[in-house]
Amino acid sequence: MNRKFGFINIVQFVLFVSFQILFMDSLILYSTAFCFIYVGFLLFLPLGISRVWILLLGFITGFTVDVFYDTMGIHAAASVLLTYLRPHILNLLTPRDGYDTSDTATIYAMGWRWFLAYAVILILMHHAAVFFLEVISFRDVWYTLLKIVTSTIYTCLVMVIIQLLFFSGKRANR
Amino acid sequence: MRNLFFFIYRFRAFLIFLSLEVLCVFMLVRYNTYQGAAIFNSATTYVGYVLEFQSSVKDYFRLASINNTLATENAALRAELMKYKDIEQTDSLNKMTDSLYVVTDSAKALPYILHAARVINNSIRRTNNYLTLSVGSEAGVRPEMGVITPGGIVGRVKTVGKRYSTVTSILHSQMLVSAKIKRDNTSGTIRWTGGDYRTALLDFVPLHIKPAIGDTVVTSGYSTVFPEGVMIGTISSVEREPDKSFYTIEVKLAVDFAQLSYVYVVEDPHREEREKLERDAGIKSDEP
């Protein structure tokens, strides 16, 4: 299993988070579908990364977004939840013969069905945490649920597009 | 003891997860209740620097409309100035030396001080929206000051850094503004419930009043945040629900939050005195 947290991940962190901060506020659809593109950084981390390390990375990522969005704690809490659940989801979705050393969390390495299941579950959890922490109470539940569902679809689509555009098949077989 | 360490080591991921979540919730609660200096938010120097760069790029593409707004405001101010000059020229009463004009209303003697500020970060589509301004404590901005544009009210300063400050927009689920209907001085409270950034609700207007569509809603001046009579918006719908003792009134906000570029931070020189007086008398309400 690829355990390395390398230079490429740091580049991904900078790219995803700055894209989130600088552009994503202009790309909200109909005031209901939000795209939190920075979760891509956490989703595409190496599969064998240690559980403690990924929690800290999740906290740092969420905190950075929080500082720029003035939503102290919301994105940090959601990202920590995502990174805590990630190893469990990976276990659930283990292929019949286990993960290869060369495997990454990409469509090329794992196939469409695996990636979609992985991304949808984690993004749904993350977005549910973000939107419920935002309103804190359970009023306007239907509106919040609508936001969660549309945003999850939106973010997943963007994740797939990013994979098709920037993650080549070659790199996955490295 | 060894078992304890073994236990901690075995569940280290879960324990770190728990402690990080507790930390997040602590930050969330603290940030929502605590007003004051900037610790970690968009008023921090480096964060403000990034946001300022971003807005300088964005503003470049709407220079024409920004110029237009400023020119319109200049024209309005100039017209008002000319009116005063006109009165001064035709009025000979000012030049009389045998009478003394004494200012009795102390609120008029020291007017509000306005600090011009550029909006460098602005959100309108979240449940709790904030703005970041490119003025800070160096320019005299303090927490709890009001923020307005020529068109109407925008929000209230939340935290202040050295060169930047964060503003709670009125598009914030916990922001309440004391307001009144200009025509008959009925007071109420403006509250934003989320969703559309052009409309807010006016609460607590009793049923014996007859509010009409198109009535102007302005700030009441009951709080020290905003001066009296600043535009908020116009009533767009009035509904009378059978089980409520107040109207449900929708107000179309005068300020287009999507187009904000320059705003004014309002400083009230009397604020401290007034707040101290109200606090000492025990009538200081929690309502902003």
Coordinates of C-alpha atoms in Angstrom, one line a residue:
Chain A
M1 CA 0.0 0.0 0.0
N2 CA 1.2 3.4 -0.9
R3 CA 1.9 5.1 2.5
K4 CA 3.8 8.1 1.3
F5 CA 2.6 11.6 2.1
G6 CA 4.7 13.3 -0.5
F7 CA 5.3 16.6 -2.2
I8 CA 2.4 16.0 -4.5
N9 CA 0.0 16.0 -1.6
I10 CA 1.3 19.3 -0.4
V11 CA 0.8 20.8 -3.9
Q12 CA -2.7 19.3 -3.9
F13 CA -3.5 20.9 -0.5
V14 CA -2.4 24.3 -1.7
L15 CA -4.3 24.0 -5.0
F16 CA -7.6 22.6 -3.5
V17 CA -7.7 25.0 -0.6
S18 CA -6.8 28.1 -2.6
F19 CA -9.3 27.2 -5.2
Q20 CA -12.0 26.8 -2.5
I21 CA -11.2 30.2 -1.0
L22 CA -10.7 32.2 -4.1
F23 CA -13.3 30.8 -6.6
M24 CA -15.9 28.5 -5.1
D25 CA -18.0 31.3 -3.5
S26 CA -18.8 32.4 -7.1
L27 CA -19.8 28.9 -8.1
I28 CA -22.8 28.4 -5.9
L29 CA -25.8 27.1 -7.9
Y30 CA -29.3 28.5 -7.1
S31 CA -28.2 29.3 -3.5
T32 CA -28.6 25.6 -2.6
A33 CA -25.9 23.6 -4.2
F34 CA -22.5 24.4 -2.7
C35 CA -19.2 22.8 -3.8
F36 CA -16.7 22.2 -1.1
I37 CA -13.9 21.2 -3.4
Y38 CA -11.2 21.1 -0.7
V39 CA -12.5 17.7 0.4
G40 CA -10.8 16.4 -2.7
F41 CA -7.5 16.8 -0.9
L42 CA -8.7 14.5 1.9
L43 CA -10.3 12.0 -0.4
F44 CA -7.2 11.6 -2.7
L45 CA -4.7 11.1 0.2
P46 CA -2.7 7.9 0.0
L47 CA -4.8 4.8 1.1
G48 CA -2.3 3.6 3.7
I49 CA -1.8 6.9 5.5
S50 CA -1.8 6.6 9.3
R51 CA -5.1 7.2 11.1
V52 CA -3.8 9.8 13.4
W53 CA -1.9 11.8 10.8
I54 CA -4.9 12.0 8.5
L55 CA -7.1 13.3 11.4
L56 CA -4.6 16.1 11.9
L57 CA -4.5 16.8 8.2
G58 CA -8.3 17.0 8.2
F59 CA -8.2 19.5 11.1
I60 CA -5.6 21.7 9.4
T61 CA -7.5 21.7 6.1
G62 CA -10.9 22.5 7.7
F63 CA -9.4 25.1 9.9
T64 CA -7.7 26.9 7.0
V65 CA -11.1 27.1 5.2
D66 CA -12.8 28.2 8.4
V67 CA -10.4 31.1 8.9
F68 CA -11.2 32.5 5.4
Y69 CA -14.9 31.8 5.6
D70 CA -15.4 33.1 9.2
T71 CA -17.2 29.9 10.0
M72 CA -15.0 29.0 13.0
G73 CA -15.0 25.3 13.7
I74 CA -17.7 24.2 11.2
H75 CA -15.5 23.0 8.4
A76 CA -12.8 21.8 10.8
A77 CA -15.4 19.6 12.6
A78 CA -16.8 18.2 9.3
S79 CA -13.3 17.5 7.9
V80 CA -12.2 15.7 11.1
L81 CA -15.4 13.6 10.9
L82 CA -14.6 12.8 7.2
T83 CA -11.0 11.8 8.0
Y84 CA -12.1 9.7 11.0
L85 CA -14.6 7.8 8.8
R86 CA -12.3 7.4 5.8
P87 CA -10.3 4.3 7.1
H88 CA -13.6 2.6 8.1
I89 CA -15.2 3.2 4.7
L90 CA -11.9 2.0 3.0
N91 CA -12.2 -1.2 5.1
L92 CA -15.9 -1.6 4.1
L93 CA -15.1 -1.2 0.4
T94 CA -12.0 -3.5 0.4
P95 CA -11.9 -5.3 -3.0
R96 CA -12.0 -9.1 -2.8
D97 CA -8.2 -9.5 -2.9
G98 CA -7.3 -6.5 -0.7
Y99 CA -5.7 -3.2 -1.7
D100 CA -2.5 -3.4 -3.9
T101 CA 0.6 -1.4 -3.0
S102 CA 0.1 0.7 -6.1
D103 CA -3.6 1.5 -5.4
T104 CA -4.7 5.1 -5.0
A105 CA -8.2 6.5 -4.3
T106 CA -8.9 7.2 -8.0
I107 CA -11.2 6.0 -10.7
Y108 CA -8.3 4.7 -12.7
A109 CA -6.9 2.5 -10.0
M110 CA -10.2 1.3 -8.3
G111 CA -12.9 1.7 -11.0
W112 CA -16.1 3.7 -11.2
R113 CA -18.2 1.8 -8.7
W114 CA -15.7 1.8 -6.0
F115 CA -14.8 5.4 -6.4
L116 CA -18.4 6.6 -6.5
A117 CA -19.4 4.6 -3.4
Y118 CA -16.4 5.9 -1.6
A119 CA -16.8 9.6 -2.6
V120 CA -20.6 9.7 -2.1
I121 CA -20.6 8.3 1.4
L122 CA -17.8 10.5 2.7
I123 CA -19.0 13.7 1.0
L124 CA -22.5 13.1 2.2
M125 CA -21.3 12.8 5.8
H126 CA -19.1 15.9 5.4
H127 CA -21.8 18.0 3.9
A128 CA -24.4 16.9 6.4
A129 CA -22.0 17.9 9.2
V130 CA -21.3 21.3 7.6
F131 CA -25.0 22.3 7.0
F132 CA -26.3 21.0 10.3
L133 CA -23.6 22.8 12.3
E134 CA -24.3 25.9 10.3
V135 CA -28.0 26.1 11.4
I136 CA -27.2 24.3 14.8
S137 CA -30.9 23.6 15.3
F138 CA -33.2 21.3 13.4
R139 CA -35.4 24.1 12.1
D140 CA -35.9 24.3 8.3
V141 CA -34.8 20.6 8.2
W142 CA -36.2 20.1 4.6
Y143 CA -34.2 23.1 3.3
T144 CA -31.1 21.9 5.0
L145 CA -31.6 18.3 3.6
L146 CA -32.1 19.7 0.1
K147 CA -28.9 21.7 0.4
I148 CA -27.1 18.5 1.6
V149 CA -28.3 16.4 -1.3
T150 CA -27.8 18.9 -4.0
S151 CA -24.4 19.9 -2.7
T152 CA -23.3 16.3 -2.4
I153 CA -24.2 15.6 -6.0
Y154 CA -22.5 18.8 -7.1
T155 CA -19.2 18.1 -5.2
C156 CA -19.2 14.5 -6.4
L157 CA -19.5 15.6 -10.0
V158 CA -16.7 18.1 -9.6
M159 CA -14.5 15.3 -8.0
V160 CA -15.2 13.0 -10.9
I161 CA -14.4 15.8 -13.4
I162 CA -11.1 16.6 -11.6
Q163 CA -10.1 12.9 -11.7
L164 CA -10.8 12.6 -15.4
L165 CA -9.0 15.9 -16.2
F166 CA -5.9 15.8 -13.9
F167 CA -5.3 12.2 -12.7
S168 CA -3.8 10.2 -15.6
G169 CA -3.9 6.5 -15.7
K170 CA -0.1 6.3 -15.7
R171 CA 0.3 8.0 -12.4
A172 CA -2.0 5.5 -10.7
N173 CA 0.2 2.6 -11.9
R174 CA 3.4 4.3 -10.7
Chain B
M1 CA -0.9 1.3 34.3
R2 CA 0.5 -0.6 31.4
N3 CA -3.1 -1.6 30.5
L4 CA -4.1 2.0 30.5
F5 CA -1.3 3.0 28.2
F6 CA -2.2 0.0 26.0
F7 CA -5.8 1.1 25.9
I8 CA -4.9 4.7 25.0
Y9 CA -2.6 3.5 22.3
R10 CA -5.2 1.1 20.9
F11 CA -7.9 3.8 20.7
R12 CA -5.5 6.7 19.9
A13 CA -7.3 7.5 16.6
F14 CA -10.7 7.6 18.3
L15 CA -9.4 9.7 21.2
I16 CA -7.7 12.2 18.9
F17 CA -10.9 12.3 16.8
L18 CA -12.9 13.1 19.9
S19 CA -10.6 15.7 21.2
L20 CA -10.4 17.5 17.9
E21 CA -14.2 17.5 17.6
V22 CA -14.5 19.0 21.1
L23 CA -11.9 21.6 20.1
C24 CA -14.0 22.4 17.0
V25 CA -17.2 22.8 18.9
F26 CA -15.5 24.9 21.5
M27 CA -14.2 27.2 18.7
L28 CA -17.6 27.3 17.1
V29 CA -19.4 28.3 20.4
R30 CA -16.7 30.8 21.4
Y31 CA -16.7 32.5 18.0
N32 CA -20.5 32.9 18.0
T33 CA -20.7 34.4 21.4
Y34 CA -17.5 36.4 21.8
Q35 CA -17.0 39.8 20.4
G36 CA -13.6 41.5 20.3
A37 CA -10.2 41.3 18.8
A38 CA -9.4 39.0 15.9
I39 CA -7.7 35.8 16.8
F40 CA -8.2 33.5 13.8
N41 CA -10.6 34.9 11.3
S42 CA -10.6 36.9 8.1
A43 CA -9.5 40.1 10.0
T44 CA -6.1 38.5 10.6
T45 CA -3.3 40.3 8.7
Y46 CA -2.2 37.5 6.4
V47 CA -5.7 36.3 5.7
G48 CA -6.8 39.9 5.0
Y49 CA -3.9 40.3 2.7
V50 CA -5.0 37.3 0.6
L51 CA -8.6 38.5 0.5
E52 CA -7.5 42.0 -0.5
F53 CA -5.6 40.6 -3.4
Q54 CA -8.5 38.5 -4.5
S55 CA -10.9 41.5 -4.3
S56 CA -8.5 43.8 -6.2
V57 CA -8.6 41.3 -9.1
K58 CA -12.4 40.9 -8.9
D59 CA -13.1 44.7 -8.5
Y60 CA -11.2 45.3 -11.7
F61 CA -14.0 43.8 -13.6
R62 CA -16.7 45.9 -12.1
L63 CA -14.9 49.2 -11.9
A64 CA -17.5 50.8 -14.1
S65 CA -20.4 50.0 -11.8
I66 CA -18.4 50.9 -8.7
N67 CA -17.5 54.3 -10.2
N68 CA -21.2 54.8 -11.2
T69 CA -22.3 54.2 -7.6
L70 CA -19.7 56.6 -6.2
A71 CA -20.6 59.3 -8.8
T72 CA -24.3 58.9 -8.0
E73 CA -23.6 59.4 -4.3
N74 CA -21.4 62.4 -5.0
A75 CA -24.1 64.0 -7.1
A76 CA -26.7 63.4 -4.3
L77 CA -24.3 64.9 -1.7
R78 CA -23.5 67.9 -3.9
A79 CA -27.2 68.6 -4.4
E80 CA -27.7 68.6 -0.7
L81 CA -24.8 70.9 -0.2
M82 CA -26.1 73.3 -2.7
K83 CA -29.4 73.4 -0.9
Y84 CA -27.7 74.4 2.3
K85 CA -25.6 77.0 0.6
D86 CA -28.7 78.4 -0.9
I87 CA -30.4 78.7 2.4
E88 CA -27.4 80.3 3.9
Q89 CA -27.2 82.9 1.3
T90 CA -30.9 83.9 1.6
D91 CA -31.0 83.7 5.3
S92 CA -29.7 86.8 7.1
L93 CA -30.6 85.4 10.5
N94 CA -27.1 83.8 10.9
K95 CA -25.4 87.2 10.8
M96 CA -27.3 88.6 13.7
T97 CA -25.0 89.2 16.6
D98 CA -27.5 90.2 19.2
S99 CA -28.9 86.7 19.8
L100 CA -27.1 83.5 20.9
Y101 CA -28.0 80.1 19.4
V102 CA -27.6 77.4 22.0
V103 CA -27.6 73.8 21.0
T104 CA -29.9 71.9 23.3
D105 CA -30.0 68.5 21.8
S106 CA -26.6 67.0 22.5
A107 CA -27.1 64.3 19.8
K108 CA -26.9 67.0 17.2
A109 CA -23.8 68.7 18.5
L110 CA -21.5 65.8 17.8
P111 CA -22.6 64.0 14.7
Y112 CA -21.6 60.5 13.7
I113 CA -18.2 59.9 12.3
L114 CA -18.0 57.8 9.2
H115 CA -14.9 55.7 8.2
A116 CA -14.9 54.7 4.5
A117 CA -13.9 51.1 3.9
R118 CA -13.5 48.8 1.0
V119 CA -15.2 45.4 1.1
I120 CA -12.6 42.7 0.4
N121 CA -14.6 39.6 1.2
N122 CA -18.4 39.2 1.1
S123 CA -20.6 36.1 1.2
I124 CA -24.4 36.2 0.6
R125 CA -25.5 32.6 0.1
R126 CA -24.6 30.9 3.4
T127 CA -26.8 30.7 6.5
N128 CA -24.5 33.0 8.3
N129 CA -22.8 35.6 6.2
Y130 CA -19.9 37.8 7.0
L131 CA -18.0 40.6 5.3
T132 CA -14.3 41.6 5.6
L133 CA -13.4 45.3 5.4
S134 CA -10.0 46.8 4.7
V135 CA -10.0 49.0 7.8
G136 CA -9.0 48.0 11.3
S137 CA -8.2 49.3 14.7
E138 CA -5.5 51.6 13.2
A139 CA -8.2 53.6 11.5
G140 CA -10.3 53.8 14.6
V141 CA -12.8 51.0 14.0
R142 CA -14.0 49.1 17.1
P143 CA -16.3 46.1 17.5
E144 CA -20.1 46.8 17.6
M145 CA -20.0 49.7 15.2
G146 CA -22.6 49.9 12.5
V147 CA -21.8 49.5 8.8
I148 CA -23.9 51.3 6.2
T149 CA -23.8 52.3 2.5
P150 CA -25.5 55.3 0.9
G151 CA -28.3 52.9 0.1
G152 CA -28.9 51.4 3.6
I153 CA -27.6 49.3 6.4
V154 CA -25.2 46.5 5.9
G155 CA -24.2 45.0 9.3
R156 CA -22.3 45.4 12.5
V157 CA -18.5 45.1 13.1
K158 CA -17.7 41.8 14.9
T159 CA -14.0 41.6 15.3
V160 CA -11.2 44.0 14.5
G161 CA -7.7 43.3 13.5
K162 CA -4.9 45.8 13.0
R163 CA -5.7 46.6 9.3
Y164 CA -8.8 44.5 8.7
S165 CA -12.2 43.9 10.4
T166 CA -14.9 41.3 10.1
V167 CA -18.6 42.4 9.9
T168 CA -21.6 40.4 10.7
S169 CA -23.9 41.0 7.7
I170 CA -27.6 41.5 8.4
L171 CA -27.8 38.3 6.3
H172 CA -26.9 36.3 9.5
S173 CA -29.3 34.1 11.2
Q174 CA -28.6 35.6 14.6
M175 CA -28.5 39.3 13.6
L176 CA -31.4 41.4 14.8
V177 CA -31.8 45.1 13.9
S178 CA -34.2 47.4 15.7
A179 CA -36.3 49.1 13.0
K180 CA -39.4 51.2 12.5
I181 CA -41.9 51.9 9.8
K182 CA -41.1 55.5 8.7
R183 CA -44.7 56.5 8.0
D184 CA -46.1 55.9 11.5
N185 CA -43.0 55.2 13.6
T186 CA -44.1 51.7 14.5
S187 CA -41.1 49.8 15.8
G188 CA -40.2 46.2 15.0
T189 CA -37.2 44.0 14.5
I190 CA -35.6 43.1 11.3
R191 CA -34.5 39.5 11.0
W192 CA -33.1 37.5 8.1
T193 CA -34.3 33.9 7.9
G194 CA -32.0 32.6 5.1
G195 CA -32.5 31.8 1.5
D196 CA -33.1 34.9 -0.7
Y197 CA -30.6 37.6 0.1
R198 CA -32.9 40.4 -1.1
T199 CA -35.7 39.9 1.5
A200 CA -35.8 39.9 5.3
L201 CA -38.7 39.8 7.9
L202 CA -40.0 42.6 10.0
D203 CA -41.2 41.1 13.3
F204 CA -43.3 42.4 16.2
V205 CA -45.5 44.8 14.3
P206 CA -48.8 44.6 16.3
L207 CA -52.1 43.9 14.5
H208 CA -53.8 47.3 15.1
I209 CA -51.3 49.0 12.8
K210 CA -52.0 49.1 9.1
P211 CA -48.7 48.6 7.3
A212 CA -49.0 49.0 3.5
I213 CA -46.9 47.5 0.7
G214 CA -44.3 50.0 -0.3
D215 CA -43.8 51.6 3.2
T216 CA -40.3 52.5 4.0
V217 CA -38.5 50.7 6.9
V218 CA -35.7 52.6 8.6
T219 CA -33.5 52.0 11.7
S220 CA -35.0 53.1 14.9
G221 CA -32.0 54.6 16.7
Y222 CA -32.9 52.7 19.8
S223 CA -29.5 51.0 19.7
T224 CA -26.1 52.6 19.6
V225 CA -25.1 50.6 16.5
F226 CA -26.9 52.6 13.8
P227 CA -28.0 56.2 13.6
E228 CA -31.7 56.8 13.5
G229 CA -33.4 56.9 10.1
V230 CA -31.0 54.9 8.0
M231 CA -32.8 53.1 5.2
I232 CA -33.3 49.3 5.5
G233 CA -35.8 48.5 2.8
T234 CA -39.4 48.7 1.7
I235 CA -42.3 46.4 2.7
S236 CA -43.0 43.9 -0.1
S237 CA -45.7 41.8 1.5
V238 CA -47.9 41.9 4.6
E239 CA -49.6 38.8 5.9
R240 CA -51.9 38.3 8.8
E241 CA -51.7 34.8 10.1
P242 CA -54.7 33.6 12.3
D243 CA -52.7 32.2 15.2
K244 CA -50.2 35.1 15.6
S245 CA -50.5 38.4 17.4
F246 CA -48.1 40.1 15.0
Y247 CA -48.0 40.5 11.3
T248 CA -45.7 38.6 9.0
I249 CA -44.1 41.3 7.0
E250 CA -41.5 40.8 4.3
V251 CA -39.1 43.6 3.6
K252 CA -37.2 44.0 0.4
L253 CA -33.7 45.1 1.5
A254 CA -32.5 48.4 -0.1
V255 CA -28.9 47.3 -0.3
D256 CA -27.9 44.8 -3.0
F257 CA -25.4 42.7 -1.1
A258 CA -24.1 41.1 -4.3
Q259 CA -22.8 44.5 -5.5
L260 CA -21.1 45.8 -2.3
S261 CA -17.8 47.5 -2.9
Y262 CA -17.4 50.5 -0.6
V263 CA -19.1 51.0 2.8
Y264 CA -19.0 53.3 5.8
V265 CA -18.3 52.3 9.4
V266 CA -20.4 54.5 11.7
E267 CA -18.8 55.7 14.9
D268 CA -21.0 57.2 17.5
P269 CA -19.0 59.5 19.8
H270 CA -21.8 59.3 22.4
R271 CA -21.9 55.6 22.5
E272 CA -19.9 54.9 25.7
E273 CA -21.8 57.6 27.7
R274 CA -25.2 56.3 26.5
E275 CA -24.4 52.7 27.1
K276 CA -23.1 53.3 30.5
L277 CA -26.2 55.3 31.4
E278 CA -28.5 52.6 30.1
R279 CA -26.5 49.9 31.8
D280 CA -26.5 51.8 35.1
A281 CA -30.2 52.3 34.9
G282 CA -30.6 48.5 34.3
I283 CA -32.5 48.9 31.0
K284 CA -29.7 47.7 28.7
S285 CA -31.4 45.1 26.5
D286 CA -29.6 42.2 24.8
E287 CA -31.1 43.2 21.5
P288 CA -28.4 44.7 19.2

